[in-house]
Structures are given as C-alpha cells and as structure tokens.
Coordinates of C-alpha atoms and ligand atoms in Angstrom, one line a residue:
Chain A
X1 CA 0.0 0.0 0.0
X2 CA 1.2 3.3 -0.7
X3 CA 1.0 6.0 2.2
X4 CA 2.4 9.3 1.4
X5 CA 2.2 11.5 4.5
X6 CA -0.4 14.2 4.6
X7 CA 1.2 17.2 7.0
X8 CA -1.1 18.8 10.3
X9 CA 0.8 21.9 10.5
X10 CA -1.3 22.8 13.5
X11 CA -0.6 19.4 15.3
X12 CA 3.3 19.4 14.2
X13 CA 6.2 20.7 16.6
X14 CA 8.8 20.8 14.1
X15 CA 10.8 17.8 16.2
X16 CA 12.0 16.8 12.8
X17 CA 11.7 13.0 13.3
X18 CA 10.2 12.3 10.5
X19 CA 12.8 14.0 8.5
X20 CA 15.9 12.4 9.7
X21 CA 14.0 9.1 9.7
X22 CA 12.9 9.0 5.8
X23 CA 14.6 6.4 4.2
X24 CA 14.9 8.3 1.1
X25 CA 15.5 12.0 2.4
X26 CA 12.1 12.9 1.2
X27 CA 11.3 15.6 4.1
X28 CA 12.7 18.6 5.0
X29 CA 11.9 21.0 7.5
X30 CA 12.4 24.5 5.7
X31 CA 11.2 28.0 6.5
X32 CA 9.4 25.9 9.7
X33 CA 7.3 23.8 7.0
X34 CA 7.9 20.5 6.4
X35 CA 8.2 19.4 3.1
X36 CA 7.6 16.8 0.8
X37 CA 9.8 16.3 -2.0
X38 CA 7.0 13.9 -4.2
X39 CA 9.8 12.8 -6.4
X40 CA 11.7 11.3 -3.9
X41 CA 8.8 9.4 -1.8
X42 CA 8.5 5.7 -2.2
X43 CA 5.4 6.0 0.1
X44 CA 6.4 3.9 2.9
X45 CA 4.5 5.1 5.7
X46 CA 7.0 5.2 8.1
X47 CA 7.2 8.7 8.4
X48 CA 3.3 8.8 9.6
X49 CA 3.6 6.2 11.6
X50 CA 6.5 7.0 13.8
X51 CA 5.7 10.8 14.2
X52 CA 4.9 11.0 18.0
X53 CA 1.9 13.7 17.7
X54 CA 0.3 11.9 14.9
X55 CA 1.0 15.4 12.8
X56 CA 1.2 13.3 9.6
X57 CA -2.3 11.1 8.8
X58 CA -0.6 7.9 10.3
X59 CA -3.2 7.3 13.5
X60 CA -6.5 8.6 14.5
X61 CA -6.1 11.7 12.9
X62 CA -6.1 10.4 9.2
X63 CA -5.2 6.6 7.7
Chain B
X1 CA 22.3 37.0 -8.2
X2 CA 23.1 35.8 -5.1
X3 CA 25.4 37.5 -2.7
X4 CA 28.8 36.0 -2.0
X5 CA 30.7 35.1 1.2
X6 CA 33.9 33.8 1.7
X7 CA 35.2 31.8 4.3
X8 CA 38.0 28.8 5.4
X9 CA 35.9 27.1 7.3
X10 CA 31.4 26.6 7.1
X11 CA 30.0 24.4 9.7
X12 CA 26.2 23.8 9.0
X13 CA 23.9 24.0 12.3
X14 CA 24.1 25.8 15.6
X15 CA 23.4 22.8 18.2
X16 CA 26.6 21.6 20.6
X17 CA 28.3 19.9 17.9
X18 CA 28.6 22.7 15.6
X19 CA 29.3 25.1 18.0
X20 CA 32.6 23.5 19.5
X21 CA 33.5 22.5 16.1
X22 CA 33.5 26.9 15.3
X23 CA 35.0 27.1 18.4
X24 CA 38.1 25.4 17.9
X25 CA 38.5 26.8 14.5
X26 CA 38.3 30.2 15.5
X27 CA 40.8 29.2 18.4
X28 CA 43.0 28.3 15.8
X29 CA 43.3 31.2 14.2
X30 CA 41.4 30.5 11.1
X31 CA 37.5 32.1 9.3
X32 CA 35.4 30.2 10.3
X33 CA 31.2 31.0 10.4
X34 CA 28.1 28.8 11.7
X35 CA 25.2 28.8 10.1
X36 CA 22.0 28.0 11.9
X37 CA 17.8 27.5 10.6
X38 CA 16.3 28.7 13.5
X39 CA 16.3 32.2 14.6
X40 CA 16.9 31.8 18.4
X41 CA 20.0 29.0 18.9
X42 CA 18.5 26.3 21.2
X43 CA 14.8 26.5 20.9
X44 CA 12.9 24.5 20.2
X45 CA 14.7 22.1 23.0
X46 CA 14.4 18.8 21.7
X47 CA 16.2 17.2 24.8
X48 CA 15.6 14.7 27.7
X49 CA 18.4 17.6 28.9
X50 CA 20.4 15.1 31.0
X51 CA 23.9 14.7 30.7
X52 CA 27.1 13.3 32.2
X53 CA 29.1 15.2 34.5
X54 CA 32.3 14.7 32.6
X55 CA 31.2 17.2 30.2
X56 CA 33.0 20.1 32.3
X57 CA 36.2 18.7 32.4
X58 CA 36.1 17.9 28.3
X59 CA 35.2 21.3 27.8
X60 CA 37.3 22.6 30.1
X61 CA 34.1 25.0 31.5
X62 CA 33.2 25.7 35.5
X63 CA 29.9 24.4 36.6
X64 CA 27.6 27.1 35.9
X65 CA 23.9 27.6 38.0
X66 CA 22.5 29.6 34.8
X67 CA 22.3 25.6 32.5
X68 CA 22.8 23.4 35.3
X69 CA 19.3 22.9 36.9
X70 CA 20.3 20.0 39.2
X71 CA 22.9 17.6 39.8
X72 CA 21.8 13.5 40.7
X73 CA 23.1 11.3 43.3
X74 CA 21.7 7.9 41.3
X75 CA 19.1 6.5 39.2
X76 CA 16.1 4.3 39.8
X77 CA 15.1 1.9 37.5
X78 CA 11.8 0.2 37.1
X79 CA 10.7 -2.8 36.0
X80 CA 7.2 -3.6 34.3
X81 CA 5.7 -5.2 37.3
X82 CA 7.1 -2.1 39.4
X83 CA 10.5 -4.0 41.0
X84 CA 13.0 -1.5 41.4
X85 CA 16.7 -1.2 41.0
X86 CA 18.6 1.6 42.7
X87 CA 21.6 2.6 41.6
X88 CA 23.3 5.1 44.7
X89 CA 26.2 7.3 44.3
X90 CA 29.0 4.9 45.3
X91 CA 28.3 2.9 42.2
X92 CA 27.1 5.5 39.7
X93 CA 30.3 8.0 40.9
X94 CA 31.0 10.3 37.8
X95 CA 29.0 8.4 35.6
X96 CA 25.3 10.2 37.1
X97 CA 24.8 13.7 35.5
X98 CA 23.7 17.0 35.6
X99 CA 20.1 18.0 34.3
X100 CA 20.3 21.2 32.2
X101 CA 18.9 23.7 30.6
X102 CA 19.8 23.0 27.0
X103 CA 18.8 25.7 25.1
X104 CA 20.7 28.0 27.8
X105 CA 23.8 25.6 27.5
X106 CA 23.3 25.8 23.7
X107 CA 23.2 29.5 23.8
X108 CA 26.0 29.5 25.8
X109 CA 28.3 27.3 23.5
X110 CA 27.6 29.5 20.7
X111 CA 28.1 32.5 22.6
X112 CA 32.2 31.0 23.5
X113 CA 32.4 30.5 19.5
X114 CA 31.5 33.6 18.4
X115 CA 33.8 35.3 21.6
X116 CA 36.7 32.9 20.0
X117 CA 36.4 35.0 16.7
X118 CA 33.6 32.4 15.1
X119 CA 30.5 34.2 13.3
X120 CA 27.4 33.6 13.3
X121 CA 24.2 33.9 11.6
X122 CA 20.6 32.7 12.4
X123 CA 17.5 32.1 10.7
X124 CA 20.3 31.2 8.1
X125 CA 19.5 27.9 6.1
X126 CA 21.6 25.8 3.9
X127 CA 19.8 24.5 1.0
X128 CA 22.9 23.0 -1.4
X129 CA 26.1 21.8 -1.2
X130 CA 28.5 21.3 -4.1
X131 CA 32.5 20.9 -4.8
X132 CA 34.4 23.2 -6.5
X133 CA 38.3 23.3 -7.0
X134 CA 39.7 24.0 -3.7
X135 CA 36.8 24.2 -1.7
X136 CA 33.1 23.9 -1.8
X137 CA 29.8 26.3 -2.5
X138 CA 26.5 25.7 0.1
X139 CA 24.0 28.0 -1.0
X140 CA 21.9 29.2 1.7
X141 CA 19.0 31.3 2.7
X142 CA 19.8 34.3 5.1
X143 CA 17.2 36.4 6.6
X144 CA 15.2 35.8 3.3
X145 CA 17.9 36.3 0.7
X146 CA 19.8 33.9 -1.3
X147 CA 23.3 33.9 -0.2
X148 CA 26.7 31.5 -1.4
X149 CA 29.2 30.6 1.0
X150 CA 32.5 29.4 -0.4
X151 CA 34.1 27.0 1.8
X152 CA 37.3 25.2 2.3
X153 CA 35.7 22.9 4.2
X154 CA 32.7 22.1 5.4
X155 CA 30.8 20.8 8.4
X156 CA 27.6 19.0 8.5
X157 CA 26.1 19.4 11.8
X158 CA 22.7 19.4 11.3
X159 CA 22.0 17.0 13.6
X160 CA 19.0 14.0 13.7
X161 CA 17.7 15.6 10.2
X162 CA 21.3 14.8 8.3
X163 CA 20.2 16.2 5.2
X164 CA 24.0 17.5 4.8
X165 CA 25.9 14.7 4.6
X166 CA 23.5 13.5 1.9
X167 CA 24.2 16.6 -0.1
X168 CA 27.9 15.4 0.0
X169 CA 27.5 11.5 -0.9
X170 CA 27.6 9.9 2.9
X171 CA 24.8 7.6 3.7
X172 CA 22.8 8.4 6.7
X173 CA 20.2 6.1 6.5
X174 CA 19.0 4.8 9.2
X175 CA 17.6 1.0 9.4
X176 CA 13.9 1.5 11.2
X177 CA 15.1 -0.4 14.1
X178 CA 17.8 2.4 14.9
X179 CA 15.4 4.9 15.2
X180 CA 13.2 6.2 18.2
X181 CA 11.0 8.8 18.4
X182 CA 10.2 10.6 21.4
X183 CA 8.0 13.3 22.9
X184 CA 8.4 14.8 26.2
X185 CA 6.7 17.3 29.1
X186 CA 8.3 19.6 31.5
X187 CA 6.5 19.2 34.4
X188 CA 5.6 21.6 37.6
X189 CA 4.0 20.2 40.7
X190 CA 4.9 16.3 40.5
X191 CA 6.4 14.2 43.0
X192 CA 10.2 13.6 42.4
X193 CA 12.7 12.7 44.3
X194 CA 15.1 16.1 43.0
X195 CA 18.2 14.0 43.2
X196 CA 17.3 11.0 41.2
X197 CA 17.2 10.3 38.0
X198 CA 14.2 7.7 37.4
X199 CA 13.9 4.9 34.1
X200 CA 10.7 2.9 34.0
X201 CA 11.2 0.5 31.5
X202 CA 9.8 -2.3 29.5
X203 CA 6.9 -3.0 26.6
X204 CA 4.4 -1.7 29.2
X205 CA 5.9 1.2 29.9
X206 CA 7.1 2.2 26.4
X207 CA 7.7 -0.5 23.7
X208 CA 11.5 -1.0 22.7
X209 CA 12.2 2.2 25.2
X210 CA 11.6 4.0 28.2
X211 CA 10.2 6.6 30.0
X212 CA 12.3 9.0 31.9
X213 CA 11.8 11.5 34.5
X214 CA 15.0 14.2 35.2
X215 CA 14.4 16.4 38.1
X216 CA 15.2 19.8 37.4
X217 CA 14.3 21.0 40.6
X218 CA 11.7 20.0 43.7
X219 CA 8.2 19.3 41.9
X220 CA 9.8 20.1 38.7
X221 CA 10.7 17.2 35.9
X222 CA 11.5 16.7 32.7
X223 CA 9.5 13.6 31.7
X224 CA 9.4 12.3 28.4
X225 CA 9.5 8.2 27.0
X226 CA 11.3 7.4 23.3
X227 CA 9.4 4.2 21.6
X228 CA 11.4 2.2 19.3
X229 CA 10.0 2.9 15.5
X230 CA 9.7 -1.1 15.1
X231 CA 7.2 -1.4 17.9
X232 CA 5.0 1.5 16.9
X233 CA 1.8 0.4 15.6
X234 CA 0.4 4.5 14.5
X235 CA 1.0 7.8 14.4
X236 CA 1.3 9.4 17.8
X237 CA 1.7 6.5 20.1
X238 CA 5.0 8.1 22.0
X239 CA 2.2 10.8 23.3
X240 CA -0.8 8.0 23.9
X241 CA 1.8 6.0 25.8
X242 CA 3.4 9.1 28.0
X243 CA -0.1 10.3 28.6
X244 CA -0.9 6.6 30.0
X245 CA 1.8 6.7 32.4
X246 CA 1.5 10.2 33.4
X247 CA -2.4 9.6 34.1
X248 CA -2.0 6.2 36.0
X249 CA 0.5 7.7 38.3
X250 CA -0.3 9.1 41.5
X251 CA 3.1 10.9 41.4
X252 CA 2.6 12.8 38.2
X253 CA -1.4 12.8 37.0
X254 CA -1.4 16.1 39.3
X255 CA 1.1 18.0 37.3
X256 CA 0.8 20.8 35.0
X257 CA 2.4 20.5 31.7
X258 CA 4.8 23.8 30.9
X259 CA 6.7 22.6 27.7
X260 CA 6.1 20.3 24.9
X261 CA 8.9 19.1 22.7
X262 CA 9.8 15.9 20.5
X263 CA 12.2 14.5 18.5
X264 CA 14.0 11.6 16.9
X265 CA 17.2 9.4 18.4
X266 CA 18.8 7.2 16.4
X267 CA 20.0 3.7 18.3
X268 CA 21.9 2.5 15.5
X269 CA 25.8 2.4 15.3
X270 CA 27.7 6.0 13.8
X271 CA 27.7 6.3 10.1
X272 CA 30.8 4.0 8.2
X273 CA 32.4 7.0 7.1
X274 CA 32.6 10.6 8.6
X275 CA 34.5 12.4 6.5
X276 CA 34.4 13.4 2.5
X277 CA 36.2 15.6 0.2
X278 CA 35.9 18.9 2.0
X279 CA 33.2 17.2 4.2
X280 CA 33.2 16.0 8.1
X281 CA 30.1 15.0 9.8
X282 CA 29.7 15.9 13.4
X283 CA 27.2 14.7 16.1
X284 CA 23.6 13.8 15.7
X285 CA 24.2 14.1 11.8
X286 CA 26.8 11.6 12.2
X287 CA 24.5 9.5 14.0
X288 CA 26.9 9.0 17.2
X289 CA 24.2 8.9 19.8
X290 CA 24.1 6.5 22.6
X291 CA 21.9 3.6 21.5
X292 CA 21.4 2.2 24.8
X293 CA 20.4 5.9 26.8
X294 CA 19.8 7.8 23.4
X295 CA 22.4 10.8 25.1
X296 CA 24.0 12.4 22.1
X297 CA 25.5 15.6 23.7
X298 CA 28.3 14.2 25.1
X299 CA 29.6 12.7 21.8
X300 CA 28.3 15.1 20.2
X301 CA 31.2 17.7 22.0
X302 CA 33.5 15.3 21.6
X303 CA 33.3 15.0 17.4
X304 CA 33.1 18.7 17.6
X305 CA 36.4 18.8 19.3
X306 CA 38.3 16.6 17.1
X307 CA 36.5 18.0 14.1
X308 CA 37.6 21.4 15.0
X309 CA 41.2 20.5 15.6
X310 CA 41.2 18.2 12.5
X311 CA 40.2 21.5 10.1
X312 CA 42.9 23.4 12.0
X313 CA 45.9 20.9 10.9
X314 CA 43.8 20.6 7.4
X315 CA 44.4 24.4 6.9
X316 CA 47.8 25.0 8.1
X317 CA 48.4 22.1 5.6
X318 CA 46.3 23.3 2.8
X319 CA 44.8 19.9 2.5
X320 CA 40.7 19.7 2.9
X321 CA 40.6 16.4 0.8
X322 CA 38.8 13.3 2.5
X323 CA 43.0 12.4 2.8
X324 CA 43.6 15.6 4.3
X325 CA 41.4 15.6 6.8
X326 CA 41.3 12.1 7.5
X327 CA 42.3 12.5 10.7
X328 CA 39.4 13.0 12.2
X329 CA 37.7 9.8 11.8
X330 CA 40.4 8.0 14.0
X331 CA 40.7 11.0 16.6
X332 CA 36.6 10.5 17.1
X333 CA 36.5 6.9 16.9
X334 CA 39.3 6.6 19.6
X335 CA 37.6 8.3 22.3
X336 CA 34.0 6.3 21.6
X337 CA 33.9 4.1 19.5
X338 CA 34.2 1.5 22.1
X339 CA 31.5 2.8 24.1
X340 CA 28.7 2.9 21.5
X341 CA 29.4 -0.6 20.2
X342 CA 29.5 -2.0 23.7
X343 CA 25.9 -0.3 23.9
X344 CA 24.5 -0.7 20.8
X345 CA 24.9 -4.5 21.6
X346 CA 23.6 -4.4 25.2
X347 CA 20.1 -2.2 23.3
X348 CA 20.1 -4.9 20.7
X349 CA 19.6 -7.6 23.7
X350 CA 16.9 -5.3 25.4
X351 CA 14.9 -4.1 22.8
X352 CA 14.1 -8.1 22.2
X353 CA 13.3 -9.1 26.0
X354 CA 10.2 -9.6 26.9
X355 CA 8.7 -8.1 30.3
X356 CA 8.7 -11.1 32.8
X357 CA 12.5 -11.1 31.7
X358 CA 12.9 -7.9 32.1
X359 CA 10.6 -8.0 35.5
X360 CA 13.4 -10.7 36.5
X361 CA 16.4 -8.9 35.8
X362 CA 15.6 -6.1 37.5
X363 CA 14.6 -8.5 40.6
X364 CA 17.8 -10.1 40.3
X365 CA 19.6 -6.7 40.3
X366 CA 17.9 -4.9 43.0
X367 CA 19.1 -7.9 45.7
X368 CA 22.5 -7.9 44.2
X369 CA 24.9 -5.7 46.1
X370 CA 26.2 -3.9 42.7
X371 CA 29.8 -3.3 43.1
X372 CA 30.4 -1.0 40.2
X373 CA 27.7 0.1 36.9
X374 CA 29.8 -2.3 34.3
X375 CA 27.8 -4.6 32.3
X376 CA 30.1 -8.1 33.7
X377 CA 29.1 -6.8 37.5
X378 CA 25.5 -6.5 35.7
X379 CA 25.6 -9.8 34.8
X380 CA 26.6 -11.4 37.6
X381 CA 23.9 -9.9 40.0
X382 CA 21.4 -11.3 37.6
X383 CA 22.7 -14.5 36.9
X384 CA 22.9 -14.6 40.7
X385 CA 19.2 -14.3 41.6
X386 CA 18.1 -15.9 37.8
X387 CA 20.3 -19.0 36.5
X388 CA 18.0 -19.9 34.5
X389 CA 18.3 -16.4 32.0
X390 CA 22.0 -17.1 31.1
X391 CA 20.6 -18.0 27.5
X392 CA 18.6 -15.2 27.0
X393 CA 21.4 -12.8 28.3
X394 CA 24.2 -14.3 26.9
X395 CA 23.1 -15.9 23.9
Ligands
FAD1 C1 13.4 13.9 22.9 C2 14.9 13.8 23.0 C3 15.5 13.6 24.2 C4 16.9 13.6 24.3 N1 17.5 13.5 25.5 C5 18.8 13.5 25.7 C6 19.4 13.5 26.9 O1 18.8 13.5 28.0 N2 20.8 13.6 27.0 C7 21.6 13.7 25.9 O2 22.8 13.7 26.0 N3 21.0 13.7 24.7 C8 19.7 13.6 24.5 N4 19.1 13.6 23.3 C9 20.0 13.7 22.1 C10 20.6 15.1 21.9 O3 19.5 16.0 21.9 C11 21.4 15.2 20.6 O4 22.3 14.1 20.6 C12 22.2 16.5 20.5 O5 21.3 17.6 20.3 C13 23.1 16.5 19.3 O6 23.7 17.7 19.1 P1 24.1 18.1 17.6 O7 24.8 19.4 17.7 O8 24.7 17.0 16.9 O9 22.7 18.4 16.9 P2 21.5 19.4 17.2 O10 21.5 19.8 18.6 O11 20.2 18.7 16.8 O12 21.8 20.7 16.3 C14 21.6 20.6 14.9 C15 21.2 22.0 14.5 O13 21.3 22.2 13.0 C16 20.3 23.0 12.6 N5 20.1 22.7 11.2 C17 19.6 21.6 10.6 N6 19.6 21.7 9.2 C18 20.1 22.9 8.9 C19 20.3 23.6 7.7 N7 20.0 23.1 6.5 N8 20.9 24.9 7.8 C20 21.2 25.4 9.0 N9 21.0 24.8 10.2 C21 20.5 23.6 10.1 C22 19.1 22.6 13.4 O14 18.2 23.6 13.4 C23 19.8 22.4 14.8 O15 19.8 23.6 15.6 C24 17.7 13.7 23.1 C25 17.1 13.8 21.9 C26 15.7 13.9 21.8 C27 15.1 14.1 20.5
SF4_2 S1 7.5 14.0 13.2 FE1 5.5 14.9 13.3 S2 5.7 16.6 14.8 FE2 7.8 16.0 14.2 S3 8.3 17.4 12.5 FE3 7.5 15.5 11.6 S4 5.3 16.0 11.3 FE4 6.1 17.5 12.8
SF4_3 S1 6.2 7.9 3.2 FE1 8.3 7.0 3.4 S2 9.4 7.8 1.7 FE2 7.6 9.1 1.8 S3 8.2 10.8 3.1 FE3 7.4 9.3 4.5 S4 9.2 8.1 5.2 FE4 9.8 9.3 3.3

C-alpha cells in the first residue's frame, strides 16, 4: 500500500523526526514547514507512523 | 544574483556539535562561520536535557547555575511489574549527571564561538552543497535572501535531520530499528525525588524504550518516553503512551504540563564514514548517539572537538581532501567508539526481551549488592538471583 504522509501543521512541533527518519530523504523542515519532495517518496509510511503527535495522517487523525 | 561570502571554514547547524566544532576553529586562528535555521539558537529544545558530568572537564568549563538545573546522586530503574533497581552514588560515581537547561547551555556554547572570533548567523538555512576546486559552495538562505558561501571545508552538523551529509554522498540512513521517536513534558508540581534520575522500563511502559523523569528541581521534571520505531503500531503513540503513564501515576497525573517538545534518536551504530572531500560529519548528523540511553551531547562535543582540531591541521596544511582531513575519523572513533558498540549491543539484547524477563532482571539486580555500573558486574547480579536467563542474556 502506498501512504504518502499528509502534514497537520497545526498538530506538528517541528521535532524533525520524520525528516531524519525517511529512508529516502524525502522531508525537510524548511522555512518551519515541512516538506515533501513527491519525487523522492516511495510512500512507505513510516514517516506517519513513527511521528509521536500523529502530525502526519498515520493514526486517529487520518489513515 | 546571489550574494557571495567567503570563508576557510562553514560548519552547518548551531546545536553543541557545531558550536565546538566553530570554536576550535576560531581558536586556531582560522575564518570560520556557523550557520543555523532557526532564529533563536537552542529552541525548540528537543532534549531529555540530562547529561554526564564529565562534560565540564572535556570542555574545560566551571559548573555554571545559569544551564545546570540539578545535579543527581543515582538512578532508579523500574521494572514492568514495578521492581525497582537503585543505583546510589558509590556505584554511579561520575557516571550520574547533571540535568540542564539546553537551550541556555546551547546558547552558551555558541556564545564562546563567536567570543573565540567564530561568526554567526541565524535564521540562516543551507539548502545546497556542491564541490568546487579547492573548496566547496552551500547556497543558503539568510534572513530571506539567497546567499553562497565558499568553503574550504565544510561541516555537516545538522543533527537528527542529516540532510547535509547527503548533499555530500555519505549515507545516513537509518535502518527502522535504529530509530526512536520521542515526545516529552516539562513538568511543575509532580512528586520527584530532586536528586534522582528515574527509568521505567519495559513493553508496558514504552515499547523498545523508556520513560524518563530528570528532576530539574523540587516538583519540577523533565518527563518524556522514546518508543522504538519497530514497535509503533500508528502515528502518535509516543504521546498515547506518555499520557498513559502520566495519568496512572499518583506521582505525576497532578502535574501541570509547561513545555512540549519531540524529537528523533537514532539507536543505531555511527555512520561508516565521517569524513568526505571537503566534508566532516559531526554529532547527531553523524548518527553517534548513545543507543542504549539515546544521550548524544556528550559525543556530540566530543566530534566537535576533534572536528575542530582536525580543520585546524587541514588548513595549516592546505589539504581539505577526504585524505587531508582524515584524521578525524580515527581521533573521534578513539575516544568512543568502544563505548557505542558496547551499547548498541547491550540495546540490541533489550529491545528483544520480553517483560517477565525484564521484570526478572531487574529482581535479580535490586538484591545484588552492585559493586560498580559495568555490564560483567550486571551480569553477575542477575545471573545470581536468575540461573536460569543465562541463555537469553548471553546468547
Ligand atoms: C526527545 C529527545 C531527548 C533527548 N535526551 C537527551 C538527553 O537527555 N541527554 C543527551 O545527552 N542527549 C539527549 N538527546 C540527544 C541530543 O539532543 C542530541 O544528541 C544533541 O542535540 C546532538 O547535538 P548536535 O549538535 O549534533 O545536533 P542538534 O543539537 O540537533 O543541532 C543541529 C542544528 O542544526 C540545525 N540545522 C539543521 N539543518 C540545517 C540547515 N540546513 N541549515 C542550517 N541549520 C540547520 C538545526 O536547526 C539544529 O539547531 C535527546 C534527543 C531527543 C530528540
Ligand atoms: S515527526 Fe511529526 S511533529 Fe515531528 S516534525 Fe514531523 S510531522 Fe512534525
Ligand atoms: S512515506 Fe516513506 S518515503 Fe515518503 S516521506 Fe514518509 S518516510 Fe519518506
């Protein structure tokens, strides 16, 4: 299944753990946004799931 | 077009790794500027803000009341079932810490660069690195307007989101069972003991990790719990878990939340290679955390140090190639490399006990009169109380 993370900017603290987790350097935290480079995203998921405040559609909040 | 800047040395983020890096540059005489995203150095804190007290010595600072909230005696450790291991001052000795304010000691490691002679910008982004004869070019974004910084050499220090290192060819990435993702509350009005440090561990508590509380004061805590990425099942499960604990314990469901922050840890081993054509990684970018405690300022000074003296020897030699500056990867790796494979090992065993082990072992260890906090001493006091777990510990 591809997941490609949907970003809750009001739910997000900018802890950058999804960024330095993607396997593919995907995200990036720039100008306090996080971005997603679609290019570069193999849709994994793991971003989503691992981000602790559920800022990215990975738990209640979205998928 | 975009403005130019020239310098011998760029080091790429503003957090404890960059800043000691820019510190010994400057010390050496040589150009050296920091760079940093955010606009106030430090904040947000994304630290459990404890750290070892051998951090003064290394850094050759005096203990300071303005970043050092509290100092600990020992650590308690608990167990899924609630058994619990204390660890007093006669065996932790130097090895128990101070809890700090980070983004003051941040600040304040910045501030000794930039009084060395380094320079520094915030709200100052790097977007691009690329090699040029003699040097390199990062592009960057500062205060809104394209800037490029030619480099002799530069350093990624941009800690847990290692985009940097990418830039210049080194692989950062991270296997999902090396990374942890954390979330964590300062707390006013709990119940802490203020000179003890307190782990409560096990699948219960906090999947592949643990929750920690570090006094920072009477009633005052940091408390925060890191979840192994291979044991979360969805998004936001470090805060459902924290908010658990915190809510079915008497000692901190009364307290009033002051901070939020979060973060990623990796629990993996450093990255093969540190150091590239006019590159060095430093730090969290490096990936030199502690995989058993997930403490990365401490190495994270440490790489700085070496980093900085390597670029100082690079420059009086003219020589920024991966050769040239090759000398860092054996100066870091000397002082702890030991230590992080040692651990990475021991948080490979953990993360796949189960909690009546783990319940066990930390029976085993609370009876056992703990002689000193090494891992054979460790396993003897378990062993002791538990024959029966010699396969499960030592196999
Ligand atoms: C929740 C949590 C709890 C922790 N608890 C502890 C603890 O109790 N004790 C301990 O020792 N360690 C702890 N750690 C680890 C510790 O915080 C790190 O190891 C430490 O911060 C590493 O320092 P650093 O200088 O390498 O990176 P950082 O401190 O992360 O600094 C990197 C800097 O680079 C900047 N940056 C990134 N990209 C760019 C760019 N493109 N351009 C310009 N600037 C950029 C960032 O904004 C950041 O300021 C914890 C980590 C987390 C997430
Ligand atoms: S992990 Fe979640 S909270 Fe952290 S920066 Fe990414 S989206 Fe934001
Ligand atoms: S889904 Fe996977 S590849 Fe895409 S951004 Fe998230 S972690 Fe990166």
């Amino acid at each position: 299944m591809i997941m490609k993370p949907e970003w809750n900017e009001v739910r997000c603290l900018r802890c950058v753990a999804c960024v330095g987790s993607c396997p593919t350097g995907a995200l990036s935290l720039s100008g306090w946004r996080i971005k997603l480079n679609e290019d570069k995203c193999i849709g994994c998921g793991l971003c989503a799931r691992i981000c602790p405040v559920d800022a990215l559609g990975g738990g209640e909040n979205g998928g | 077009m975009a403005d130019e800047h020239i310098v011998d040395a760029l080091v790429i983020g503003g957090g404890p790794a960059g800043s000691i890096t820019a510190y010994e540059v400057a010390k050496g005489g040589y150009n050296v500027l920091m760079i940093e995203k955010r606009a106030e150095i430090g904040i947000p804190v994304r630290c459990g803000e404890g750290i070892s007290k051998e951090i003064l010595p290394i850094l050759d600072i005096e203990k300071d009341p303005s970043w050092i909230c509290s100092e600990m005696d020992g650590a308690r450790i608990i167990s899924p079932c609630g058994n619990v291991m204390v660890i007093g001052p006669e065996v932790a000795g130097p090895e128990t810490g101070f809890v700090i304010r980070r983004e003051i000691f941040d600040r304040m490691l910045a501030e000794r660069a930039a009084s060395a002679g380094a320079n520094l910008w915030v709200n100052a982004e790097a977007t691009s690195f690329e090699r040029v004869e003699n040097g390199a070019v990062v592009r960057c974004i500062h205060d809104g307007k394209d800037v490029e910084i030619h480099a002799k050499v530069v350093v990624a220090a941009d800690g847990f989101e290692s985009q940097v290192a990418r830039w210049g060819g080194l692989n950062t990435a991270l296997a999902e069972r090396d990374i942890d993702t954390c979330i964590q509350y300062e707390m006013m009005g709990v119940d802490v003991d203020p000179k003890y440090v307190e782990f409560y561990m096990g699948r219960r508590f906090a999947p592949g990790g643990y929750i920690w509380s570090f006094p920072k004061g009477e009633n005052i805590s940091n408390v925060g719990i890191g979840l192994n990425a291979t044991l979360i099942k969805r998004g936001g499960d470090p805060k459902r878990y924290l908010d658990d604990f915190i809510r079915n314990n008497d000692r901190f469901s009364k307290g009033i939340i002051t901070e939020i922050n979060a973060g990623g840890v990796s629990v993996g081993l450093p990255i093969e290679k540190t150091v590239a054509d006019r590159m060095l990684v430093v730090g969290d970018a490096a990936r030199m955390i502690d995989p058993l405690t997930g403490g990365g300022v401490y190495t994270a000074c440490i790489s700085g140090q070496e980093a900085g003296r390597t670029i100082v020897k690079s420059l009086e030699n003219d020589n920024t190639s991966a050769e040239g500056l090759g000398g860092y990867e054996r100066a870091w790796r000397d002082r702890v490399e030991d230590q992080l494979v040692r651990n990475y090992l021991a948080k490979e065993k953990l993360l796949d006990l189960d909690d009546e082990v783990l319940d066990k072992v930390i029976e085993g260890l609370s009876e056992y009169d703990l002689k000193e906090a090494s891992t054979q001493e460790l396993l003897k006091g378990i062993l002791e109380k538990h024959p029966e777990l010699v396969n499960e510990l030592m196999g």
